[in-house]
Tab-separated table of C-alpha atoms and ligand atoms in Angstrom:
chain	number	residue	atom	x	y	z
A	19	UNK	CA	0.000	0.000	0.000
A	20	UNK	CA	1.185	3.410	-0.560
A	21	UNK	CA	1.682	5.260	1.983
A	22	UNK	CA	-1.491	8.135	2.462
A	23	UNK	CA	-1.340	9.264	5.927
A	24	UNK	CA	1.756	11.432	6.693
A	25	UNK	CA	1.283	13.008	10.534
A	26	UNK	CA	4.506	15.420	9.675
A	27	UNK	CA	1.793	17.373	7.489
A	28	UNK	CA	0.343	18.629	10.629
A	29	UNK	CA	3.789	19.619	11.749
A	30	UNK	CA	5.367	21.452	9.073
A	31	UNK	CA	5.316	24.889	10.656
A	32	UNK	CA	4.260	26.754	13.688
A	33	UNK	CA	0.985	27.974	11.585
A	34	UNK	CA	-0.353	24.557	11.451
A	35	UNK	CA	0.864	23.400	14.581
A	36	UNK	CA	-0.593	26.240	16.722
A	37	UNK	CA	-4.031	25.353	14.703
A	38	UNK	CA	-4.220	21.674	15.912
A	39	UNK	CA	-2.057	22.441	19.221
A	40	UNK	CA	-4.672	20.608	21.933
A	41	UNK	CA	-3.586	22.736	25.224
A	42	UNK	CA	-2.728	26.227	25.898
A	43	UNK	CA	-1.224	27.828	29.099
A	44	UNK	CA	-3.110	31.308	30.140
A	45	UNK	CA	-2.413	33.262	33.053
A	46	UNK	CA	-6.108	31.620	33.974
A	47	UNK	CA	-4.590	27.857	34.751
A	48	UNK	CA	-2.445	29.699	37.619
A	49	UNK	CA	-2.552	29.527	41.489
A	50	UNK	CA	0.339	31.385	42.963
A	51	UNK	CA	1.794	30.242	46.488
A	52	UNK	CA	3.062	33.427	48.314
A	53	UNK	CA	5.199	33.386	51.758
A	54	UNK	CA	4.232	35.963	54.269
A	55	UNK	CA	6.620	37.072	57.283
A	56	UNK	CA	6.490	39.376	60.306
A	57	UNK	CA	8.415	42.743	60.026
A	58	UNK	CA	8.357	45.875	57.588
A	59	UNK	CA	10.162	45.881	54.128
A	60	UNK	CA	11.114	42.289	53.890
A	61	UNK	CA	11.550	41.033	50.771
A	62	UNK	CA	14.042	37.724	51.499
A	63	UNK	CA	14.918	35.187	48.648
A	64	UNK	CA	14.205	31.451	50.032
A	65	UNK	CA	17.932	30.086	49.559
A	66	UNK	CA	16.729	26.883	48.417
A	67	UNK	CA	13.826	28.412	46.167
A	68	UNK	CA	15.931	30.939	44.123
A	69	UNK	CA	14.304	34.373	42.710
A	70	UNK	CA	11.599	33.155	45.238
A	71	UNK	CA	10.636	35.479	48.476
A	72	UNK	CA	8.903	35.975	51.754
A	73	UNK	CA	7.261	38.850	51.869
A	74	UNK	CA	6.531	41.412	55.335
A	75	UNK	CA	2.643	42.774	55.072
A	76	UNK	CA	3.936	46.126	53.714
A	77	UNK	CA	5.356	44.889	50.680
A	78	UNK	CA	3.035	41.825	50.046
A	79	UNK	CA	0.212	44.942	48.524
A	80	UNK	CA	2.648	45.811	45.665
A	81	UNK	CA	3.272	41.673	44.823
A	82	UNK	CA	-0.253	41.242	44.525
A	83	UNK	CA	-0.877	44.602	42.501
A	84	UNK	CA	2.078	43.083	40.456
A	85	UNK	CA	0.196	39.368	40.011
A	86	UNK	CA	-3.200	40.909	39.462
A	87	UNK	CA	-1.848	43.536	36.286
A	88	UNK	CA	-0.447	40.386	34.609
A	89	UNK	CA	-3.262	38.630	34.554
A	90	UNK	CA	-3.162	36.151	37.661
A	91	UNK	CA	-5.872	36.074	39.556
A	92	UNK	CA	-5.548	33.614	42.527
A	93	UNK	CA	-3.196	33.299	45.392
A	94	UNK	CA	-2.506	30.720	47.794
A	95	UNK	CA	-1.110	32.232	51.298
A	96	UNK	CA	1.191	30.578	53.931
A	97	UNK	CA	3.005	32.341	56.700
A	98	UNK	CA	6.147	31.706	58.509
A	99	UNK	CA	5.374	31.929	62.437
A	100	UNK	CA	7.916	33.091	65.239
A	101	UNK	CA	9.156	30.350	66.956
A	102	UNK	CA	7.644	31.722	70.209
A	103	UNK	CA	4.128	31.643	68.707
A	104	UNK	CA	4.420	27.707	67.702
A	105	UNK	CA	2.922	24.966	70.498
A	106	UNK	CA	1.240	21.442	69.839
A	107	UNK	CA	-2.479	23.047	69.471
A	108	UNK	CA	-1.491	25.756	66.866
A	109	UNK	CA	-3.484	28.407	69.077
A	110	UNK	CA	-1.836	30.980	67.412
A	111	UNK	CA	-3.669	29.817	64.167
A	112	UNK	CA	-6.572	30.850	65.587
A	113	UNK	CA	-5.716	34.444	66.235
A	114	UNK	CA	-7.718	36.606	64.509
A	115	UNK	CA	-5.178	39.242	64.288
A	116	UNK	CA	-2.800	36.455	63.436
A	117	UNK	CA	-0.222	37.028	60.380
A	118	UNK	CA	-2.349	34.894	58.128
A	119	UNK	CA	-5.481	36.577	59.224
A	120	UNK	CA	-3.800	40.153	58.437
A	121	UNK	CA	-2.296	38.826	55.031
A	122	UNK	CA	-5.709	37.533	54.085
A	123	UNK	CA	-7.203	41.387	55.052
A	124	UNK	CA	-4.284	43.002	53.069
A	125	UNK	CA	-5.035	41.496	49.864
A	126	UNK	CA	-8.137	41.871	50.049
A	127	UNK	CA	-7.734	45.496	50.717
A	128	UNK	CA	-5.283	45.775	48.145
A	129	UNK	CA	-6.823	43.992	45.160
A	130	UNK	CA	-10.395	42.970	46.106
A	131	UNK	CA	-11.100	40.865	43.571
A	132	UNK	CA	-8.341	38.645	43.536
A	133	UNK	CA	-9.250	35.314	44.893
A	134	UNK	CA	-7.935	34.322	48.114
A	135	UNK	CA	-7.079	30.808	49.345
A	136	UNK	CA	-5.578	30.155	52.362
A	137	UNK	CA	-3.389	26.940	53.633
A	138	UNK	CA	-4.431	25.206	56.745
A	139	UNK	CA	-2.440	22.910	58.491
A	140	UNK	CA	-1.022	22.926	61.813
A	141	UNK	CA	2.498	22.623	60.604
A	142	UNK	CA	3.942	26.307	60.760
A	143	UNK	CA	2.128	26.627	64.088
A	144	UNK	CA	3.719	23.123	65.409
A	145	UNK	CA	6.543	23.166	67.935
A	146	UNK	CA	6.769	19.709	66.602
A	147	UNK	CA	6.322	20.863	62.956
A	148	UNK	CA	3.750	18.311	62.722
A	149	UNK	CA	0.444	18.923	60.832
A	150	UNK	CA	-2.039	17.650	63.840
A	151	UNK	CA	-1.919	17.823	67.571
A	152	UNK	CA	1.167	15.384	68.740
A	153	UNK	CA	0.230	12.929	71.756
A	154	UNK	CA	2.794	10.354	72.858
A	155	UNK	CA	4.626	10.553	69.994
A	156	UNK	CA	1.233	9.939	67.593
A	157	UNK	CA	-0.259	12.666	65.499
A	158	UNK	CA	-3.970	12.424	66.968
A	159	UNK	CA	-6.509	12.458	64.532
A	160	UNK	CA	-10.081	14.180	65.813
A	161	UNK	CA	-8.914	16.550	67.868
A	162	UNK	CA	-6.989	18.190	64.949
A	163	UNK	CA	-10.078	18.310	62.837
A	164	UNK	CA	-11.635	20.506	65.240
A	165	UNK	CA	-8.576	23.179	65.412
A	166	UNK	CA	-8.534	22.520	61.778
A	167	UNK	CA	-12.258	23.868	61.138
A	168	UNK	CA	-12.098	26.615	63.812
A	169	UNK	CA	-8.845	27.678	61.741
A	170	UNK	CA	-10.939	27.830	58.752
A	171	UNK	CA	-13.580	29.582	60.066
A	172	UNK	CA	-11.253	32.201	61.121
A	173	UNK	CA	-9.690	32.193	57.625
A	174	UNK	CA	-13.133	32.925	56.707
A	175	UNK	CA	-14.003	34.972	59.010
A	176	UNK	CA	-10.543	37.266	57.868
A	177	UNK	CA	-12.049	37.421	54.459
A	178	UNK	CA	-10.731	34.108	52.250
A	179	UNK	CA	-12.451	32.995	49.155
A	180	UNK	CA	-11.463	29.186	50.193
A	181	UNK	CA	-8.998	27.320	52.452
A	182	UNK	CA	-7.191	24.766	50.970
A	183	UNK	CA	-6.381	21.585	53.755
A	184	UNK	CA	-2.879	20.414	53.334
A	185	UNK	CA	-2.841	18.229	56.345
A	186	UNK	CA	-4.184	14.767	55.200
A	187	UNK	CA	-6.198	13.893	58.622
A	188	UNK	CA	-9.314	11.656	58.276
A	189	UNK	CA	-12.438	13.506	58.161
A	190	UNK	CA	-11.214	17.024	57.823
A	191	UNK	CA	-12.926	18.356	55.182
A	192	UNK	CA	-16.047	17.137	56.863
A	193	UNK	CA	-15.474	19.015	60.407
A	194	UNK	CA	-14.445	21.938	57.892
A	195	UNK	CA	-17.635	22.256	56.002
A	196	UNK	CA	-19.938	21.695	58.649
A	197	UNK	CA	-18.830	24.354	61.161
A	198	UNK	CA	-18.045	26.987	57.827
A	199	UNK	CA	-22.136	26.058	57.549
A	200	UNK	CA	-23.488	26.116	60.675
A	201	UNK	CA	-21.361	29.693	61.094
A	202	UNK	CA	-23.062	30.872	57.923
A	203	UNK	CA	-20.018	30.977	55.934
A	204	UNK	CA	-21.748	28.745	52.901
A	205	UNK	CA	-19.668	30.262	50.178
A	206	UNK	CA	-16.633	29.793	51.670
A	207	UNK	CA	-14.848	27.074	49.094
A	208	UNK	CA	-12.533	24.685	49.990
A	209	UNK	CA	-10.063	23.056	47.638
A	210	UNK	CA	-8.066	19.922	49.229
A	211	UNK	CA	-5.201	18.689	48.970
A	212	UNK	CA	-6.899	15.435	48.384
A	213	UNK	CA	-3.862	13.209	47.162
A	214	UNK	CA	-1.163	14.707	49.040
A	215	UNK	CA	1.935	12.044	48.887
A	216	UNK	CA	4.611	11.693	51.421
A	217	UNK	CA	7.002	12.995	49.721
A	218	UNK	CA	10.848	14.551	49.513
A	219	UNK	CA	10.480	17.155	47.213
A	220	UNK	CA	8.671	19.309	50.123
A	221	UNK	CA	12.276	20.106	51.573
A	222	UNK	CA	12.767	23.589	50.293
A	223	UNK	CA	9.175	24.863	51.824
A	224	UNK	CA	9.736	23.589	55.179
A	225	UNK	CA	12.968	25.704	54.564
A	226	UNK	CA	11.304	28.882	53.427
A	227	UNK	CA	8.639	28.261	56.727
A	228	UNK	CA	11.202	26.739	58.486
A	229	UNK	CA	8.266	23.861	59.801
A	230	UNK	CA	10.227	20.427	58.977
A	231	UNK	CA	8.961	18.202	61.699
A	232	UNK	CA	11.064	17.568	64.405
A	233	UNK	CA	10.676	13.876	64.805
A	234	UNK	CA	9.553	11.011	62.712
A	235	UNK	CA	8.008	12.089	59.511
A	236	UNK	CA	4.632	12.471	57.974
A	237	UNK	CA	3.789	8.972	56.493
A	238	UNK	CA	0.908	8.203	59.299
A	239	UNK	CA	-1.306	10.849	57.389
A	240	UNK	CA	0.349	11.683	54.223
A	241	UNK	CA	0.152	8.779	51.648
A	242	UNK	CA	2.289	6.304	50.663
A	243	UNK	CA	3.975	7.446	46.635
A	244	UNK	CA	3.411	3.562	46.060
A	245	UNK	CA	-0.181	3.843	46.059
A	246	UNK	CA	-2.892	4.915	43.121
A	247	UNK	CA	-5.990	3.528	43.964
A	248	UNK	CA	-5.487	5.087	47.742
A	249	UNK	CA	-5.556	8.407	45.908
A	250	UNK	CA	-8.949	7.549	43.995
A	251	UNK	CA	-10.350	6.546	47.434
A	252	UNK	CA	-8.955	9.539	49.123
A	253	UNK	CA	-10.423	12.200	46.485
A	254	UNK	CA	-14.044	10.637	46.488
A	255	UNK	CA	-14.324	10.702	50.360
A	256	UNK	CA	-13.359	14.263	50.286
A	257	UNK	CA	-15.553	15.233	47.664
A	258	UNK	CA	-18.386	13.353	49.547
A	259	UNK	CA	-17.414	15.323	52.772
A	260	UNK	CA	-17.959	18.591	50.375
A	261	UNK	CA	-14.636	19.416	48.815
A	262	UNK	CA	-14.863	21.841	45.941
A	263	UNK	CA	-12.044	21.366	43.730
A	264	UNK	CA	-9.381	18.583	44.657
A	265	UNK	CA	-6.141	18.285	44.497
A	266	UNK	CA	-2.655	16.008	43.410
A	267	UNK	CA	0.685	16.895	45.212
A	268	UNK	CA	3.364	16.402	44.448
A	269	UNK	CA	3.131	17.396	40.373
A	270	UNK	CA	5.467	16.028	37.819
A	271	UNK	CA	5.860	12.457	39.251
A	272	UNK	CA	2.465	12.142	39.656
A	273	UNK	CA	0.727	12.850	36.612
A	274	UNK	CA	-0.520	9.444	36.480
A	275	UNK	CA	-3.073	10.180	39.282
A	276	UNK	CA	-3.790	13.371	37.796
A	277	UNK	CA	-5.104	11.864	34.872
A	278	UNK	CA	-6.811	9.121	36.751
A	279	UNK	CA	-8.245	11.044	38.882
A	280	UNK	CA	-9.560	13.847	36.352
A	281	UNK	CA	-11.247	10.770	34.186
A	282	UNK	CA	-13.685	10.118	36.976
A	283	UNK	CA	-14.517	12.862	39.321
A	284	UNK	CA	-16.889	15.701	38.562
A	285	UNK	CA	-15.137	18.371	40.426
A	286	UNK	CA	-11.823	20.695	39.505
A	287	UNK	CA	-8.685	19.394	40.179
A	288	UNK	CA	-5.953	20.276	40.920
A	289	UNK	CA	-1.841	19.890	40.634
A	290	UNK	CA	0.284	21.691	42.959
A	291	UNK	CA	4.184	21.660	41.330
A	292	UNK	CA	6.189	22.087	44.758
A	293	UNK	CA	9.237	23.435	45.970
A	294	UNK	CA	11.343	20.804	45.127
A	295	UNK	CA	10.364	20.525	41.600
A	296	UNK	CA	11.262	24.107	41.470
A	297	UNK	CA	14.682	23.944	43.243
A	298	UNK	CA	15.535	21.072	41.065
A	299	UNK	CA	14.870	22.938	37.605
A	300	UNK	CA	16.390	26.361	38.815
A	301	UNK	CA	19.605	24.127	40.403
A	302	UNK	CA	19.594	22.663	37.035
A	303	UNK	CA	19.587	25.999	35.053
A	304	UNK	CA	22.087	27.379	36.999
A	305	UNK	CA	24.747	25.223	36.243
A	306	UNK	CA	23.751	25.708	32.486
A	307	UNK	CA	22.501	22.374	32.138
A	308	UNK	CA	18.917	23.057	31.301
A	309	UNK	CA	17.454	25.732	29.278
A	310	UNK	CA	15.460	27.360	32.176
A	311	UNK	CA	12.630	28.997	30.345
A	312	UNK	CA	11.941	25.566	27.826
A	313	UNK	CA	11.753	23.311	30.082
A	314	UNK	CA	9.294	25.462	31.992
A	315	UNK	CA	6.774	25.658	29.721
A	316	UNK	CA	7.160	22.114	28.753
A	317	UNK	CA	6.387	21.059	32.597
A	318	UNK	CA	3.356	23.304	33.198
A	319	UNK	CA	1.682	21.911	29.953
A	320	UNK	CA	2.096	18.384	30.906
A	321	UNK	CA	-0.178	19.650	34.007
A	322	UNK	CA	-2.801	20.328	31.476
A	323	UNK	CA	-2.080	17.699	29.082
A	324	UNK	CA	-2.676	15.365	31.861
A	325	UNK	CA	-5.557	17.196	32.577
A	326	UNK	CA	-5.172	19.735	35.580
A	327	UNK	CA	-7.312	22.473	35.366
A	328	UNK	CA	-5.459	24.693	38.038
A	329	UNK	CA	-1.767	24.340	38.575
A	330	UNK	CA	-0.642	26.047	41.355
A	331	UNK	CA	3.303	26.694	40.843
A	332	UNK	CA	5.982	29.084	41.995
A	333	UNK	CA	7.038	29.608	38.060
A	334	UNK	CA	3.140	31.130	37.695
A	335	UNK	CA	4.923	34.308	37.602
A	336	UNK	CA	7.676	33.753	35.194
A	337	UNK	CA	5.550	31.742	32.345
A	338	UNK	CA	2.866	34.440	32.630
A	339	UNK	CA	5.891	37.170	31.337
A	340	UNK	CA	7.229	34.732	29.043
A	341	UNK	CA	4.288	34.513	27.358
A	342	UNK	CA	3.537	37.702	27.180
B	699	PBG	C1	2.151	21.859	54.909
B	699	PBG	C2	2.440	22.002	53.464
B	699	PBG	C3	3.551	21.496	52.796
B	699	PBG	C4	3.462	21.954	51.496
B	699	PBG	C5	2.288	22.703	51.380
B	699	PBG	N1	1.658	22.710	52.617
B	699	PBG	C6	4.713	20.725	53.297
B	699	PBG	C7	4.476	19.470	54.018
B	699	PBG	O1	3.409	18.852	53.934
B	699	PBG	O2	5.394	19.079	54.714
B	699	PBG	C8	4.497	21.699	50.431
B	699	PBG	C9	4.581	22.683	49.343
B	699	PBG	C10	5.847	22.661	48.562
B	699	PBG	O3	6.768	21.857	48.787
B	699	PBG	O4	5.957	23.502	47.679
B	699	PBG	N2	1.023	21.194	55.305
C-alpha cells in the first residue's frame, strides 16, 4: 500500500501546529503560592527556592498589585510563624489578628477581587512541625479536625475565598464544612489537597517556613507514593465530605493520578508543582545544564495535558511574562 497518511503534514510549521495544538497555558490555569513574614520591608529570597521570596505585610500589597496587572488572579497564602508563637495546638492559628489573618485582610484590601485561598495545616504553628496535635509521639486524629475547622472559620471569618487543607487527617474536610455552615459561611470554598503524597520534594518549603517536623516524619497521614488507587479513594471521600475542587501533590511524578483522577470525578482538580520541583529545575539551570525557560513551559503543559485544570506553581509568575 502506498503510503497516504503522513502526521509530519500537521507539523510542518508553527501555523499549522498552533491550529491543531490541543492545550494552551493562560495566566487563567495559575494559582500562585506566596510566603508571608512578620516585620516591615522584607523582601528575602528562600535560599533553596531561588528568585523566590517571603514577603513582610507592607510589601506583600505591591506583589499582589504586580500578580493581578499580569493577569493572575488567585493566590494561595502561607506564613512563617515566630518560633515563640508555635505549640502542639497551633493556638496561634486561631488568632484573629494572626499574620495569616492580616495577610488575608491586606489582599483583600489591596486587590479585592483577587481570589484568596488560604493553607491550613497545623504545621507552621507546630513546635513539633507536625500537621495535627502530637500525643505520645502519635499525630492524633479528631482533635486536629476541630482546630482545623475553627482555623478555617477564622480564615473565613478574615475574608478568604477558600482554604485549601494540606494536612491529610481523616475527616477534615467534613469538620471543615460543617462548622463553615453552621457559622453561615456557605460560600466559603474549599479546595483539598486530596492526594497529598509523602514525599521529599517538600524540603525547600519547610525551609522557606522553616516547619520540617522535628521527629519522625509524615507517612501516618500523608500517603504512601506507592499507592494509586489510595488516591482515587482519598479524592471521592473528600468530595463526599464537600470538597470543591481537589487536588494532586506532588506534580510532575504524579501525573498518572492526575489523569486518573480527572477521568472520573466531577469536580476541579488540581496539581500543585512544589518546591522541590522548582529547586531542582532552577539548580539545574544554573549550572547551564537546562534551558530554564523551555523546560518550563514544557512542565506546566504536561499539568494540562494530563488534565489539571489549576496548577498552582511558583514559576506562575515567570511563564505568565514569558508569554507575554
Ligand atoms: C504543609 C504544606 C507542605 C506543602 C504545602 N503545605 C509541606 C508538608 O506537607 O510538609 C508543600 C509545598 C511545597 O513543597 O511547595 N502542610
Amino acid at each position: 500500500m502506498q503510503q497516504i497518511r503522513r502526521n509530519r503534514r500537521l507539523r510542518t510549521n508553527e501555523a499549522i501546529r498552533s491550529l491543531v495544538r490541543e492545550n494552551i497555558i493562560t495566566p487563567h490555569d495559575f494559582l500562585v503560592p506566596l510566603f508571608i513574614v512578620e516585620g516591615k520591608s522584607v523582601k528575602e529570597e528562600i535560599p533553596s527556592m531561588p528568585n523566590y521570596y517571603r514577603y513582610s505585610l507592607d510589601l506583600l500589597g505591591d506583589e499582589v498589585k504586580e500578580l493581578w496587572s499580569l493577569g493572575l488572579k488567585s493566590v494561595l497564602l502561607f506564613v512563617k510563624v515566630p518560633d515563640h508563637l508555635k505549640d502542639n495546638k497551633g493556638t496561634e492559628a486561631l488568632n484573629s489578628n494572626g499574620l495569616m489573618q492580616r495577610a488575608i485582610k491586606t489582599v483583600k484590601e489591596t486587590v479585592p477581587e483577587m481570589l484568596v485561598m488560604t493553607d491550613v495545616a497545623l504545621d507552621p504553628y507546630s513546635s513539633y512541625g507536625h500537621d495535627g496535635i502530637v500525643e505520645d509521639g502519635k499525630i492524633i486524629n479528631d482533635e486536629t479536625c476541630k482546630i482545623l475547622a475553627e482555623m478555617s472559620l477564622s480564615h473565613a471569618q478574615a475574608g478568604a475565598d477558600f482554604v485549601a487543607p494540606s494536612d491529610m487527617m481523616d475527616g477534615r474536610i467534613l469538620s471543615m464544612r460543617e462548622l463553615l455552615e453552621k457559622e453561615n459561611y456557605k460560600n466559603t470554598g474549599i479546595m483539598s489537597y486530596s492526594a497529598k503524597y509523602a514525599s521529599a520534594f517538600y524540603g525547600p518549603f519547610r525551609d522557606a517556613l522553616d516547619s520540617a517536623p522535628g521527629f519522625g516524619d509524615k507517612k501516618t497521614y500523608q500517603m504512601d507514593f506507592a499507592n494509586r488507587d489510595e488516591a482515587i479513594k482519598e479524592t471521592f471521600m473528600d468530595i463526599e465530605e464537600g470538597a470543591d475542587i481537589v487536588m494532586v501533590k506532588p506534580g510532575l511524578c504524579y501525573l498518572d493520578m492526575v489523569r486518573d483522577i480527572r477521568d472520573v470525578v466531577d469536580v476541579p482538580v488540581a496539581v500543585y508543582q512544589v518546591s522541590g520541583e522548582y529547586a531542582m529545575l532552577k539548580a539545574a539551570a544554573e549550572k547551564g545544564w537546562l534551558d530554564h525557560d523551555a523546560v518550563m513551559l514544557e512542565q506546566i503543559m504536561a499539568f494540562k495535558r494530563a488534565g489539571a485544570q489549576i496548577i498552582a506553581s511558583y514559576f506562575a509568575k515567570d511563564v505568565v511574562k514569558l508569554l507575554s
